[in-house]
Coordinates of C-alpha atoms and ligand atoms in Angstrom, one line a residue:
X567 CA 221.1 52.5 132.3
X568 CA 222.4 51.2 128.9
X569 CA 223.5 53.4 126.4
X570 CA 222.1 52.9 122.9
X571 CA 221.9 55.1 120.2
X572 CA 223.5 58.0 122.5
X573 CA 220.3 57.8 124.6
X574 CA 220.1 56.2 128.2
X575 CA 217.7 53.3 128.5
X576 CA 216.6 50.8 130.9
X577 CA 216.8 47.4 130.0
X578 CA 214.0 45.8 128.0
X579 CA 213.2 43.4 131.2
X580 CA 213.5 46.1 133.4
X581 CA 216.2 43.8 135.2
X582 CA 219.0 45.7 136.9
X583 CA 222.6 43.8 138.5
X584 CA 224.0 45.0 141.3
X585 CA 228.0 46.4 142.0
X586 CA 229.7 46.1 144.6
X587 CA 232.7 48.3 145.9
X588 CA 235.7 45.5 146.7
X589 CA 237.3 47.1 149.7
X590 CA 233.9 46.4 152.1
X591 CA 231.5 44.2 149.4
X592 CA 228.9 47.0 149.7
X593 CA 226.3 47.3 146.5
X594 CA 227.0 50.6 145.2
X595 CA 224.8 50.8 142.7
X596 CA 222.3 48.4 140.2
X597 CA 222.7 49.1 137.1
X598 CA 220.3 48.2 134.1
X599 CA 221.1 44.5 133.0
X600 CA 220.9 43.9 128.8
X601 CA 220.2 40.4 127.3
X602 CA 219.5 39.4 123.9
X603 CA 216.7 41.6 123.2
X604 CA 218.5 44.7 124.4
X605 CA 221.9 43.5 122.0
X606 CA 219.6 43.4 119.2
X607 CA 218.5 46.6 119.8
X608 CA 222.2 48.0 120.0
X609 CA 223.3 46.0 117.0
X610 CA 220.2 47.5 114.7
X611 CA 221.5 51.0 116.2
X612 CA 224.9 50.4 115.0
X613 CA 223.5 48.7 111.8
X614 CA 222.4 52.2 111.3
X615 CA 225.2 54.4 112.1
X616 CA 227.1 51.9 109.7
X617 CA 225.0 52.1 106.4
X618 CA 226.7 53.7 103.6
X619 CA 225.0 57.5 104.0
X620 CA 225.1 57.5 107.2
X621 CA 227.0 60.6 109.2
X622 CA 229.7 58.6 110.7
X623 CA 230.1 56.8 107.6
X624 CA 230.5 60.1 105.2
X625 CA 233.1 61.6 107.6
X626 CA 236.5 62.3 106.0
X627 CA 239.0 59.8 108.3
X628 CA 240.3 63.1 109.5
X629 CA 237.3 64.0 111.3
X630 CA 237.0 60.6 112.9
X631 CA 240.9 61.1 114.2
X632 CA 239.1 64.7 115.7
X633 CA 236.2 63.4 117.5
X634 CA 239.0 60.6 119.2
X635 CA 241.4 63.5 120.1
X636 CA 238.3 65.4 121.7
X637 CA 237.4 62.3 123.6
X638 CA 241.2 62.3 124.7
X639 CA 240.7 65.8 125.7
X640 CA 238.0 64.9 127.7
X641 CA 239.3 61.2 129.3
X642 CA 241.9 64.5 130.2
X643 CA 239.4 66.8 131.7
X644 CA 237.7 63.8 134.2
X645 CA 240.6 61.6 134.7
X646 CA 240.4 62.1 138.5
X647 CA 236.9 61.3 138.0
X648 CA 237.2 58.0 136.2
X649 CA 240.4 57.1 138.3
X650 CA 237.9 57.8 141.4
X651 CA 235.3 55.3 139.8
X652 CA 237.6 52.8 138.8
X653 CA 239.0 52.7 142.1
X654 CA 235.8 52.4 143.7
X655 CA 234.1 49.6 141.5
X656 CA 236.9 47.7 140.6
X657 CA 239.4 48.1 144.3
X658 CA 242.0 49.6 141.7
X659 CA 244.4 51.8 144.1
X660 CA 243.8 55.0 143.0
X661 CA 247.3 55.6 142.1
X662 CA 247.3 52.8 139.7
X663 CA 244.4 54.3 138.0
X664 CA 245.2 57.6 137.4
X665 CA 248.4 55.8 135.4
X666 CA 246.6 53.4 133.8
X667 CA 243.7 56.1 132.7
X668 CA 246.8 58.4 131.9
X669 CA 248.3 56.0 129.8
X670 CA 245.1 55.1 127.9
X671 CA 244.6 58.8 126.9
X672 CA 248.0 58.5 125.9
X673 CA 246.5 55.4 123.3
X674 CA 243.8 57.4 122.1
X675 CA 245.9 60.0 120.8
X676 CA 248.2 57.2 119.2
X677 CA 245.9 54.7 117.8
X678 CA 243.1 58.2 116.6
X679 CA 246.5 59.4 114.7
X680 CA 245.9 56.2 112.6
X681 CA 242.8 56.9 111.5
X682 CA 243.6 58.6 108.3
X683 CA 246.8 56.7 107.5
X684 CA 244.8 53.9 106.2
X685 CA 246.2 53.0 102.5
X686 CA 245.4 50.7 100.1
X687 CA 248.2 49.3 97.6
X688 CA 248.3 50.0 94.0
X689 CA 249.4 46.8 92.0
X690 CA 251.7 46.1 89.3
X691 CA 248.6 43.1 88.4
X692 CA 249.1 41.5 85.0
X693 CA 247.1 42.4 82.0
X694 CA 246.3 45.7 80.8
X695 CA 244.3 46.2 84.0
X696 CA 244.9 49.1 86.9
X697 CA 244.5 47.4 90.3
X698 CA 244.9 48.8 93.6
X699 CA 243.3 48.0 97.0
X700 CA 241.2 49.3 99.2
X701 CA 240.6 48.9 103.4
X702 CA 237.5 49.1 104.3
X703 CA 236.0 49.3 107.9
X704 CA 234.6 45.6 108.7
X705 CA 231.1 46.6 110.3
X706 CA 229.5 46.0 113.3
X707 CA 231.8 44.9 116.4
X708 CA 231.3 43.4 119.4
X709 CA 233.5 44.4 122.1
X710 CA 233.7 42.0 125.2
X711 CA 235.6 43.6 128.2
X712 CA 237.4 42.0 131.4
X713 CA 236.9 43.4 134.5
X714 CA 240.8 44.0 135.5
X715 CA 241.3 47.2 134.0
X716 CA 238.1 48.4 132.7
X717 CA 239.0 52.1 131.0
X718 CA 242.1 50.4 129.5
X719 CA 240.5 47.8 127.9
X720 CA 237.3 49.9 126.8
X721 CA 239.4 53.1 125.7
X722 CA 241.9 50.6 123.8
X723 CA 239.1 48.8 121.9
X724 CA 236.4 51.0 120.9
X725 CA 239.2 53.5 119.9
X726 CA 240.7 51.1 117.6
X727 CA 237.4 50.3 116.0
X728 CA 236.3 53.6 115.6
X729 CA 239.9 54.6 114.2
X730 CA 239.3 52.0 111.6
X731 CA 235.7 53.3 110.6
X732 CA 233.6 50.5 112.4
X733 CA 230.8 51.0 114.8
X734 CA 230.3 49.0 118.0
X735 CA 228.5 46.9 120.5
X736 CA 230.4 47.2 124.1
X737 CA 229.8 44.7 126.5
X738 CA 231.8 45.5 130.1
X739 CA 232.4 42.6 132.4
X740 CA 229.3 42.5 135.1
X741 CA 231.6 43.0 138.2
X742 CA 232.6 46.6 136.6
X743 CA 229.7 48.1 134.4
X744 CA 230.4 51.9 135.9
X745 CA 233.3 53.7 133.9
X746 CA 232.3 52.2 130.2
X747 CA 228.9 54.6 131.1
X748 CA 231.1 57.3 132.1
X749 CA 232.8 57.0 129.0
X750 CA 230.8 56.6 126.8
X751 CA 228.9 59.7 127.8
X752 CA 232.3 61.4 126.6
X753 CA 232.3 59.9 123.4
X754 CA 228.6 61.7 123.0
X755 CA 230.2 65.1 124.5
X756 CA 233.3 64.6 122.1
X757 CA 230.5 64.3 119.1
X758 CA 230.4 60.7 117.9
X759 CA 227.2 59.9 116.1
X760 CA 224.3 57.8 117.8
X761 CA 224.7 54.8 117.3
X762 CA 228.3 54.6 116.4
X763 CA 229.0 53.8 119.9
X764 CA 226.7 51.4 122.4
X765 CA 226.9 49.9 125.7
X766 CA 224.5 47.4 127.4
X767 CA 225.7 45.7 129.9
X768 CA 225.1 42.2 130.9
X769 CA 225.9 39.0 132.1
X770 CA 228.2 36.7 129.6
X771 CA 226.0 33.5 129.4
X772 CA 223.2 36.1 128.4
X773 CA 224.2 39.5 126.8
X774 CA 227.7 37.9 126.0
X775 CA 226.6 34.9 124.1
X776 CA 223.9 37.2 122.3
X777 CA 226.9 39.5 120.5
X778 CA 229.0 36.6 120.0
X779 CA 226.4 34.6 118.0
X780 CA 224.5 37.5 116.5
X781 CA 224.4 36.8 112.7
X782 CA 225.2 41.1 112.0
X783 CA 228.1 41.2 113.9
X784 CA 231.3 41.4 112.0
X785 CA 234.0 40.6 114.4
X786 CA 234.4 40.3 118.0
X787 CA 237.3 41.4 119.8
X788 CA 237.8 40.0 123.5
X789 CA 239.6 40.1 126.6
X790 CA 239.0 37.6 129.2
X791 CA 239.9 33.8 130.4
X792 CA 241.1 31.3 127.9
X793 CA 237.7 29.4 128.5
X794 CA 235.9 31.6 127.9
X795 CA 237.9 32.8 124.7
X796 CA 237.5 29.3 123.4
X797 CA 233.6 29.7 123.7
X798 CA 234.0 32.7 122.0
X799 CA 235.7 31.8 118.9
X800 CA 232.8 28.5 118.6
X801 CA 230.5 31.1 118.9
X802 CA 232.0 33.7 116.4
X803 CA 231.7 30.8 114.0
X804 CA 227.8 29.5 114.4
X805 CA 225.7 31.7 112.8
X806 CA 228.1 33.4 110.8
X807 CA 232.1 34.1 110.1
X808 CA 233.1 36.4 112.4
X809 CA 236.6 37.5 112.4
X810 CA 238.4 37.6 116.2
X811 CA 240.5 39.2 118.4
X812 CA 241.3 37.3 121.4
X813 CA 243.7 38.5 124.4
X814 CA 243.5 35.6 126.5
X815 CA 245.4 34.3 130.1
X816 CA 248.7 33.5 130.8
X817 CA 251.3 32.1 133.3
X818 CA 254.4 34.2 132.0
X819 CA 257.9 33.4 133.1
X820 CA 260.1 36.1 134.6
X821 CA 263.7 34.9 134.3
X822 CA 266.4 36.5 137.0
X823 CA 270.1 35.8 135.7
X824 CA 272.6 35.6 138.2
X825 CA 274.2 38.5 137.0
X826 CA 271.0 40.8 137.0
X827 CA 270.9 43.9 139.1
X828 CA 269.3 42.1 142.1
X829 CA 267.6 44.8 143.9
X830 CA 266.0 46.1 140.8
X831 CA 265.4 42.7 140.2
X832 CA 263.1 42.1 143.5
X833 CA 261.3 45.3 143.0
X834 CA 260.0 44.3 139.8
X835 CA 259.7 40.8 140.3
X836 CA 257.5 41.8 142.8
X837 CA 255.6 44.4 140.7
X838 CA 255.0 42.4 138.3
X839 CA 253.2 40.0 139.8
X840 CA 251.4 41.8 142.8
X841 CA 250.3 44.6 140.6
X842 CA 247.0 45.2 140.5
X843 CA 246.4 42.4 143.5
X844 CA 248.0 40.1 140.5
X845 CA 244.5 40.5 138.5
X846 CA 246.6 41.1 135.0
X847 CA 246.7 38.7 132.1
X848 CA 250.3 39.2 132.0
X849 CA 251.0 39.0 135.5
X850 CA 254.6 37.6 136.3
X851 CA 253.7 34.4 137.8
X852 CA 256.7 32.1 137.0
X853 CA 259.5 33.4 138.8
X854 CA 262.6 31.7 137.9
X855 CA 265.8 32.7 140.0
X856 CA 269.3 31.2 139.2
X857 CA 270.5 28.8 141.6
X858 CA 273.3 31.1 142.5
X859 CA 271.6 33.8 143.8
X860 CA 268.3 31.8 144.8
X861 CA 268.4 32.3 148.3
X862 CA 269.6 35.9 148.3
X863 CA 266.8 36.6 146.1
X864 CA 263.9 34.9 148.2
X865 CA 265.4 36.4 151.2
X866 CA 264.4 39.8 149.7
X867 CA 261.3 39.1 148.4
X868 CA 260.2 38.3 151.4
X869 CA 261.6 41.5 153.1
X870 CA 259.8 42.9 150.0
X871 CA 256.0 41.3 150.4
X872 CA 256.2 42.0 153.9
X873 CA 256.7 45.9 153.6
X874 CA 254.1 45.9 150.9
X875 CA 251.1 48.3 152.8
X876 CA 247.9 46.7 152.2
X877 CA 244.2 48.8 152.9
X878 CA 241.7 50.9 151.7
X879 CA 242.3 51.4 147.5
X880 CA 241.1 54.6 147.3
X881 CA 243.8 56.2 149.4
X882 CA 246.7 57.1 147.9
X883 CA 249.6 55.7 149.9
X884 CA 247.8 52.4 149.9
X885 CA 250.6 49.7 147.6
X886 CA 248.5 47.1 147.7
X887 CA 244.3 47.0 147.9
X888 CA 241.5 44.2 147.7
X889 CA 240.8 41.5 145.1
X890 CA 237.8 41.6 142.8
X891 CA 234.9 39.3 144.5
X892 CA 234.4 36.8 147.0
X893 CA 234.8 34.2 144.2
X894 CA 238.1 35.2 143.1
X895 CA 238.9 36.1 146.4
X896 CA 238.6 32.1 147.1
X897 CA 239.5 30.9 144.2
X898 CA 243.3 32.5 144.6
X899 CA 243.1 31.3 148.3
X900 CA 242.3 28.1 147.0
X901 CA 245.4 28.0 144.8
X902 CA 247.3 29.2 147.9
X903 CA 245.9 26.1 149.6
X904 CA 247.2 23.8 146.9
X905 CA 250.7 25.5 146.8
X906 CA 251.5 24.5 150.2
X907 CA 249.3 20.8 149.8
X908 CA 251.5 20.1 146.8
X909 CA 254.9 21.1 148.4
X910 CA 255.4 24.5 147.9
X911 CA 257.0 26.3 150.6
X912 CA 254.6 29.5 151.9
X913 CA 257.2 31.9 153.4
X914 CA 254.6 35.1 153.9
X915 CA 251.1 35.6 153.4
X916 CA 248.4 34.3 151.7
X917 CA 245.8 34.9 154.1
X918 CA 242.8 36.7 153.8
X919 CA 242.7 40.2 155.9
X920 CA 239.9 41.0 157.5
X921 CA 236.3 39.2 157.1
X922 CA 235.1 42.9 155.2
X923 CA 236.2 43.5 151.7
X924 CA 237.7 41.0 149.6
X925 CA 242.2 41.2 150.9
X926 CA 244.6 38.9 150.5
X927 CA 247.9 39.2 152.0
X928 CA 250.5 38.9 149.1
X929 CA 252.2 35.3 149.2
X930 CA 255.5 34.5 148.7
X931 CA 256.0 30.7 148.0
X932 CA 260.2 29.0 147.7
X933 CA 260.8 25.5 146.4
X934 CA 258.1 25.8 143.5
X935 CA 258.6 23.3 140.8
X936 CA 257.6 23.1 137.2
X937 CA 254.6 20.2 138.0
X938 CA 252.7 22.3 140.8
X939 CA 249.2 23.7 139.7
X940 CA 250.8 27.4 141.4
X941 CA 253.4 27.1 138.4
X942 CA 250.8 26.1 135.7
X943 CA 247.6 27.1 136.0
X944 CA 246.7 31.3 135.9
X945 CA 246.2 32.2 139.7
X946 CA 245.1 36.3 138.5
X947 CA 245.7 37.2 142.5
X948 CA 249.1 37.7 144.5
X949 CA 251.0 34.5 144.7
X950 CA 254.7 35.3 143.5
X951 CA 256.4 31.5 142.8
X952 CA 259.6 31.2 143.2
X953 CA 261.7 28.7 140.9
X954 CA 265.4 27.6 140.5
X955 CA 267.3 27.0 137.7
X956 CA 270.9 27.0 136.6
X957 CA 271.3 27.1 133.1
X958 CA 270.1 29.6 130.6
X959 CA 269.4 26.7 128.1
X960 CA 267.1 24.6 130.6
X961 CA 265.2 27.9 131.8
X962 CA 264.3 28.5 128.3
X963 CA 262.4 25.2 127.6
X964 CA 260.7 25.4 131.2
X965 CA 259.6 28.8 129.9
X966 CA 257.9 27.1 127.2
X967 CA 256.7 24.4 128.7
X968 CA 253.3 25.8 128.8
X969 CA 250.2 26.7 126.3
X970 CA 250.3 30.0 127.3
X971 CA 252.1 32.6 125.5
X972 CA 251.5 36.0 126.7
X973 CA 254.7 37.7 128.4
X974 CA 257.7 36.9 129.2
X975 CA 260.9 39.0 131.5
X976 CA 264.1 38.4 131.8
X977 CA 266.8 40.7 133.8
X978 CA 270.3 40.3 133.0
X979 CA 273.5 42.7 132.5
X980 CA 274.2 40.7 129.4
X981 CA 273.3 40.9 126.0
X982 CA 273.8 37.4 124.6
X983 CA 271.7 35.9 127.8
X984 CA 269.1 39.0 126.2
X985 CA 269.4 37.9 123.4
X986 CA 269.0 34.5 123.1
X987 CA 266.5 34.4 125.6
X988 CA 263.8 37.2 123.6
X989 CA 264.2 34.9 120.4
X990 CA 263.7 31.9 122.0
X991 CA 260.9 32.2 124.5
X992 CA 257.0 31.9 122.8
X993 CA 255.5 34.9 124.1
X994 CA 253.9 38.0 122.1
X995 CA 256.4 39.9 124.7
X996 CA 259.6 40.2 125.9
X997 CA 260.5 42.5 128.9
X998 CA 264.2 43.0 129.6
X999 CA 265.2 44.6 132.6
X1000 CA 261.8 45.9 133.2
X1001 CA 258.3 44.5 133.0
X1002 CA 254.6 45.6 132.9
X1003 CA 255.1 48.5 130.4
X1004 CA 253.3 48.5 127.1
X1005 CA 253.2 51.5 125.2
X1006 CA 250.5 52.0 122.4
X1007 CA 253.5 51.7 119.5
X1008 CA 253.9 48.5 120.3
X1009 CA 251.9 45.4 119.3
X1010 CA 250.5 43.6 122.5
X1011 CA 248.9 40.0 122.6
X1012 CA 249.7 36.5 122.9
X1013 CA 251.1 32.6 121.0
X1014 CA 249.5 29.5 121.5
X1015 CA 246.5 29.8 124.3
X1016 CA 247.3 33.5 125.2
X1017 CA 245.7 34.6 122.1
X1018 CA 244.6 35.5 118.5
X1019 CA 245.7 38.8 116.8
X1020 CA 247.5 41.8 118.0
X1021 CA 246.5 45.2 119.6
X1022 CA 248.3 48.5 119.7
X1023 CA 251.0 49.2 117.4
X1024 CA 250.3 50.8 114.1
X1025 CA 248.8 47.2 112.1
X1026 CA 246.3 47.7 115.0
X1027 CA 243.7 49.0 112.9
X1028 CA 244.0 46.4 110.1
X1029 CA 241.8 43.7 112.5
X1030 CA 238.9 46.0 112.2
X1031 CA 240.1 46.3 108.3
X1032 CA 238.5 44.0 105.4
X1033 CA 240.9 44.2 102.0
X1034 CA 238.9 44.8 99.0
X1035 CA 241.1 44.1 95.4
X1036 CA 240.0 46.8 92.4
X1037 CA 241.1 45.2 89.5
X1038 CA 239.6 47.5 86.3
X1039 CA 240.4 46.6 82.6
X1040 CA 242.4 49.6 80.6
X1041 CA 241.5 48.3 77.2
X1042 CA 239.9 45.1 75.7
X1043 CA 243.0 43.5 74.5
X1044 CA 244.1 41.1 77.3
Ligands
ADP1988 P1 237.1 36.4 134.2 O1 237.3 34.9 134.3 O2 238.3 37.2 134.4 O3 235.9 36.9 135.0 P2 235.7 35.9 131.8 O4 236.5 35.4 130.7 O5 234.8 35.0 132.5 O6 236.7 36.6 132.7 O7 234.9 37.2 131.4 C1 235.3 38.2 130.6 C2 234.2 38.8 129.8 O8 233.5 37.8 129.1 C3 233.0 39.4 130.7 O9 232.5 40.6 130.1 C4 232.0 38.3 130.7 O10 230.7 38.7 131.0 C5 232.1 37.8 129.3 N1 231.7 36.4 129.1 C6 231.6 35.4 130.0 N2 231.1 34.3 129.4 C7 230.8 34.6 128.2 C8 230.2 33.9 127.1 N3 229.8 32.6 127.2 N4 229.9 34.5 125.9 C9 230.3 35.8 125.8 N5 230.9 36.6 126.8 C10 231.1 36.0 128.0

């Protein structure tokens, strides 16, 4: 079904897409597939819930922070529920859900806070004028989601539009269409308007390229592959000028000082980058290691990968569970391929498991350089690269030797190297001595290629803000 106007339709074609569960490729479910005709039907829905007199509109900015804290409540109530479905649509381990979807109520809570903290200025303007501003919700949205962490990236978006007084257009990524239903049939039980809120789901080329060029759309916000991104902002400017938010790829650098706590170190080296099977934009997937501790350090990692316990998602002592798809399946198996073609040095794994479900034995490459496609191009699977280098100085221009800009780690025991290194390094940001965590206070997204705008943090609302000047004339005489 699609959700439109908090009803639950089929789409206009009567097309449905299938899902599959990652750990065995079964079809779970088909699920009703939107195009253009059923985006247009969402976007005259939340063309309605966003005129002037409408209820979501005349709510005080309180109220709007209520209905988000109830949804919280809720996201509270089922998280075993979503974690569950999450798990089983996307091979998330279960563990990993329940901490991502635990975190994300977390966000709601943080980013709802905001909605009535939105001030305008008053201005000292010249003339015998009084001026002031106002911020003023930018419209409809369209919300295009990945399919890596599906509640995070729905919760985090439509939360920050509706904070901000917009209504939306959500379109989930096709390989993971179940938990956006499943939460946006909370947003109805938490009270949010018809219309404010709407899902169809769809495949990119179709319902995709319909939000992105449809002329009464505001702004799109979007999370995905730099390609695609690219397309995305083209299309945001054909029929009309719509503003973006892009959280793109990246191929961040994790820098490991000799001096760094090494067994912390190879813990969350190896976190960081087999998280999730690897399937995060800000996965850790440049792994420099000073030459004075570079065999010590791969020695360990490998020790590491090789304890890692790979199987079914869904149970909880599971570390490490199933990629995507077949296609991404191949396509990091491919880069796996290239690693060894181009010189890199495969000291454990990187073979598929099984021929049911969609594995990959995490892979541990040595001897990496800087030229390899494993240390430039965005893998999104788990294929740790291990890099030397000896100075601080030269690790820093590798690090930005690249058009991505996303992340960036570095674990050392002192400051300076800190330091230097976090002003230094082009990346929205910088993890020292840890990695992966990203709290809704703090502003998340990319420089160069990695990105457009920031969310989180409390300017996150402003992107969904327009600024409107007031500038009213106090007496004739000017
Ligand atoms: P990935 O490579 O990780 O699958 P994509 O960037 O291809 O990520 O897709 C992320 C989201 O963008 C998905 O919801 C997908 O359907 C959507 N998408 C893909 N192509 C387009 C497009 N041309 N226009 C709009 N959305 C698209």
């Amino acid at each position: 079904m699609l959700f439109i106007n908090n009803e639950w339709v089929d789409s206009q074609s009567g097309k449905t897409l299938d899902t599959f569960n990652p750990h065995d490729g079964s079809i779970i479910a088909k699920v009703a597939e939107g195009d253009k005709t059923d985006i247009d039907l969402a976007v005259s829905a939340a063309k309605i819930a966003f005129h002037r007199n409408s209820e979501w509109r005349l709510l005080d900015a309180s109220a709007r922070g209520q209905i988000l804290c109830r949804f919280a409540d809720l996201v509270k109530r089922d998280l075993q529920y979503l974690a569950d479905l999450e798990s089983y649509n996307n091979g998330m381990l279960i563990n990993f859900a329940r901490w991502a979807i635990a975190g994300s109520e977390k966000s709601i809570r943080y980013i709802a806070s905001l909605a009535d903290k939105i001030q305008g200025d008053t201005l000292p303007a010249d003339g015998d004028v009084f001026a002031y501003t106002l911020k003023q919700p930018m419209g409809i949205c369209g919300l295009i989601l990945p399919w890596n962490v599906p509640v995070l990236m729905f919760i985090n978006k439509v939360v920050t539009a509706l904070a901000a007084g917009c209504t939306v257009v959500v379109k989930p990524a096709e390989q993971t269409p179940l938990t956006a239903l499943a939460l946006a049939a909370l947003l109805k039980e938490a009270g949010l308007p018809a219309g404010v809120v709407n899902v169809v789901n769809g495949y990119g080329p179709s319902a995709g390229a319909a939000l992105t060029h449809h002329p009464g759309v505001a702004k799109i916000s979007f999370t995905g592959s730099v390609e695609v991104g690219k397309l995305i902002q083209k299309a945001a400017g054909a029929n009309n000028l719509k503003r973006v938010t892009l959280e793109l790829g990246g191929k961040s650098p994790l820098v490991i000082m000799a001096d760094a706590d090494l067994d912390m170190a190879v813990r969350t080296a190896a976190f960081a980058v087999f998280g999730n099977q690897g399937q995060m934009c800000i996965a850790a997937s440049r792994l420099y290691v000073q030459s004075s501790i570079y065999d010590k350090f791969v020695e360990k990692a490998v020790e590491f990968a090789k304890n890692i316990k790979i199987g079914n998602p869904s149970e909880p002592t599971t570390q490490h569970g199933p990629q995507i798809d077949e296609e991404m399946m191949n396509k990091v198996l491919h880069y796996i391929e290239k690693g060894q073609q181009e010189g890199g040095k495969l000291l454990i794994g990187g073979q598929r498991i099984g021929d049911q479900g969609f594995y990959i034995q995490p892979a541990v490459f040595s001897n990496v350089t800087d030229d390899m496609t494993i240390a430039k191009e965005e893998i999104f699977g788990p294929v740790q690269s291990i890099l030397k280098f000896d100075t601080l100085e030269e690790v820093i221009d590798r690090a930005n030797k690249t058009s991505y800009g996303l992340a960036a780690g570095i674990f050392t025991t002192s400051v300076t190297n800190a330091l230097q290194f976090s002003k230094h390094v082009e990346a929205g940001i910088i993890w020292v001595n840890n990695y992966l965590s990203f709290p809704p206070q703090c502003p998340f997204g990319g420089f160069k290629d990695s990105g457009i705008g920031r969310e989180n943090g409390m300017d996150c609302v402003n992107s969904y803000l327009e600024v409107k000047t007031v500038n009213m004339a106090l007496s004739k005489k000017f």
